[in-house]
mmCIF file of C-alpha atoms in Angstrom:
data_model
loop_
_atom_site.group_PDB
_atom_site.id
_atom_site.type_symbol
_atom_site.label_atom_id
_atom_site.label_comp_id
_atom_site.label_asym_id
_atom_site.label_seq_id
_atom_site.Cartn_x
_atom_site.Cartn_y
_atom_site.Cartn_z
ATOM 1 C CA MET Z 209 -25.236 -22.087 201.526
ATOM 2 C CA PRO Z 210 -22.270 -20.228 199.823
ATOM 3 C CA PHE Z 211 -18.820 -20.774 201.281
ATOM 4 C CA GLN Z 212 -17.655 -17.621 203.178
ATOM 5 C CA LEU Z 213 -14.142 -17.116 204.807
ATOM 6 C CA ASN Z 214 -14.646 -14.024 206.884
ATOM 7 C CA SER Z 215 -18.281 -14.534 207.970
ATOM 8 C CA SER Z 216 -18.790 -12.939 211.385
ATOM 9 C CA SER Z 217 -22.619 -13.403 211.543
ATOM 10 C CA GLN Z 218 -22.108 -17.104 210.873
ATOM 11 C CA GLY Z 219 -19.261 -17.968 213.014
ATOM 12 C CA SER Z 220 -16.250 -19.438 211.544
ATOM 13 C CA THR Z 221 -16.737 -21.780 208.743
ATOM 14 C CA LEU Z 222 -13.393 -23.171 208.422
ATOM 15 C CA PRO Z 223 -12.233 -25.496 211.229
ATOM 16 C CA ARG Z 224 -9.363 -23.900 212.986
ATOM 17 C CA GLY Z 225 -6.386 -26.083 213.913
ATOM 18 C CA ARG Z 226 -4.807 -25.921 217.303
ATOM 19 C CA GLY Z 227 -1.057 -24.627 217.006
ATOM 20 C CA PRO Z 228 1.494 -24.604 219.355
ATOM 21 C CA PRO Z 229 0.813 -23.309 222.848
ATOM 22 C CA GLN Z 230 1.950 -19.639 222.963
ATOM 23 C CA GLY Z 231 2.017 -16.901 225.684
ATOM 24 C CA THR Z 232 2.783 -17.034 229.149
ATOM 25 C CA ALA Z 233 0.538 -19.809 230.109
ATOM 26 C CA THR Z 234 3.352 -22.268 228.816
ATOM 27 C CA ALA Z 235 6.016 -20.899 231.088
ATOM 28 C CA VAL Z 236 4.121 -20.702 234.251
ATOM 29 C CA GLY Z 237 6.590 -20.450 237.188
ATOM 30 C CA THR Z 238 9.628 -19.690 235.182
ATOM 31 C CA SER Z 239 11.103 -16.344 235.305
ATOM 32 C CA PRO Z 240 13.200 -15.246 232.368
ATOM 33 C CA THR Z 241 16.576 -13.869 233.188
ATOM 34 C CA HIS Z 242 15.927 -10.345 231.927
ATOM 35 C CA THR Z 243 12.881 -9.965 233.686
ATOM 36 C CA LYS Z 244 14.586 -10.940 236.901
ATOM 37 C CA PHE Z 245 17.521 -8.648 236.455
ATOM 38 C CA LEU Z 246 15.032 -5.782 235.802
ATOM 39 C CA LYS Z 247 13.142 -6.628 239.280
ATOM 40 C CA ASP Z 248 16.427 -6.724 241.025
ATOM 41 C CA MET Z 249 17.698 -3.324 239.476
ATOM 42 C CA ILE Z 250 14.344 -1.729 240.273
ATOM 43 C CA ARG Z 251 14.535 -3.190 244.014
ATOM 44 C CA ALA Z 252 18.226 -1.982 244.381
ATOM 45 C CA VAL Z 253 17.155 1.605 242.946
ATOM 46 C CA CYS Z 254 13.685 1.951 244.720
ATOM 47 C CA GLY Z 255 14.251 -0.134 247.917
ATOM 48 C CA PHE Z 256 11.246 -1.603 249.892
ATOM 49 C CA ALA Z 257 7.830 0.014 250.653
ATOM 50 C CA PRO Z 258 7.254 1.002 254.224
ATOM 51 C CA TYR Z 259 4.744 -1.753 254.956
ATOM 52 C CA GLU Z 260 7.486 -4.443 253.589
ATOM 53 C CA GLN Z 261 10.095 -2.765 255.898
ATOM 54 C CA GLN Z 262 7.772 -3.193 259.041
ATOM 55 C CA ALA Z 263 7.017 -6.687 257.758
ATOM 56 C CA MET Z 264 10.769 -7.395 257.851
ATOM 57 C CA GLU Z 265 11.254 -5.999 261.384
ATOM 58 C CA LEU Z 266 8.567 -8.569 262.315
ATOM 59 C CA LEU Z 267 10.379 -11.377 260.577
ATOM 60 C CA LYS Z 268 13.493 -10.515 262.128
ATOM 61 C CA VAL Z 269 12.294 -11.065 265.514
ATOM 62 C CA PHE Z 270 10.550 -14.469 264.339
ATOM 63 C CA LYS Z 271 6.947 -13.247 264.208
ATOM 64 C CA ASP Z 272 6.087 -15.010 260.868
ATOM 65 C CA LYS Z 273 2.523 -15.261 261.403
ATOM 66 C CA ARG Z 274 1.982 -11.636 262.839
ATOM 67 C CA ALA Z 275 4.114 -10.428 259.635
ATOM 68 C CA ARG Z 276 1.671 -12.507 257.375
ATOM 69 C CA LYS Z 277 -1.353 -11.082 258.965
ATOM 70 C CA PHE Z 278 0.099 -7.530 258.486
ATOM 71 C CA ILE Z 279 0.909 -7.908 254.825
ATOM 72 C CA LYS Z 280 -2.379 -9.645 254.282
ATOM 73 C CA LYS Z 281 -3.953 -6.386 255.384
ATOM 74 C CA ARG Z 282 -2.130 -4.441 252.818
ATOM 75 C CA VAL Z 283 -2.419 -6.767 249.943
ATOM 76 C CA ARG Z 284 -5.733 -8.205 250.328
ATOM 77 C CA THR Z 285 -5.255 -11.737 249.659
ATOM 78 C CA TYR Z 286 -3.644 -14.736 251.628
ATOM 79 C CA ILE Z 287 -1.896 -16.024 248.742
ATOM 80 C CA CYS Z 288 -0.208 -12.974 247.867
ATOM 81 C CA ALA Z 289 0.499 -12.354 251.413
ATOM 82 C CA LYS Z 290 2.097 -15.560 251.718
ATOM 83 C CA ARG Z 291 4.368 -14.995 248.460
ATOM 84 C CA LYS Z 292 5.406 -11.581 249.752
ATOM 85 C CA ARG Z 293 6.493 -12.829 253.130
ATOM 86 C CA GLU Z 294 8.346 -15.564 251.420
ATOM 87 C CA GLU Z 295 9.962 -13.050 249.417
ATOM 88 C CA LEU Z 296 11.162 -10.770 252.337
ATOM 89 C CA SER Z 297 12.276 -13.581 254.377
ATOM 90 C CA ASN Z 298 14.411 -14.724 251.488
ATOM 91 C CA VAL Z 299 15.862 -11.148 251.261
ATOM 92 C CA LEU Z 300 16.613 -11.214 254.955
ATOM 93 C CA MET Z 301 18.430 -14.696 254.663
ATOM 94 C CA ASN Z 302 20.423 -13.348 251.716
ATOM 95 C CA ASN Z 303 21.406 -10.259 253.553
ATOM 96 C CA LEU Z 304 22.540 -12.386 256.574
ATOM 97 C CA GLN Z 305 24.457 -14.883 254.493
ATOM 98 C CA ARG Z 306 26.296 -11.748 252.793
ATOM 99 C CA ARG Z 307 27.183 -10.162 256.045
ATOM 100 C CA ASN Z 308 28.514 -13.541 257.480
ATOM 101 C CA ARG Z 309 30.552 -14.008 254.193
ATOM 102 C CA ASP Z 310 31.698 -10.364 254.505
ATOM 103 C CA THR Z 311 33.006 -10.799 258.146
ATOM 104 C CA ASP Z 312 34.453 -14.217 257.324
ATOM 105 C CA VAL Z 313 36.768 -12.656 254.608
ATOM 106 C CA GLU Z 314 37.546 -9.633 257.009
ATOM 107 C CA ASN Z 315 38.836 -12.012 259.919
ATOM 108 C CA LYS Z 316 41.100 -13.971 257.521
#
């Protein structure tokens, strides 16, 4: 059998070594700073979707489970609903902390 470098019908004839891992699979769970910056900028310009606003109202009155069920109807998966609820509750907490910080500065 002759040696062929580019033989598609016979599969690869040269063993391929495994190089360093590439792509996003190596950085699972990490968010690059530029991507975070872009997401924050888009959120500031576009705001929240109507279903997100309604879910935030539910979270304000401590209806976490109801908010998760409501979001799940919109995004269709339990995991995505939990992630979205956590994201919205973090937004609410950041807004509350910012409001408290601003009132403390005004009182001094």
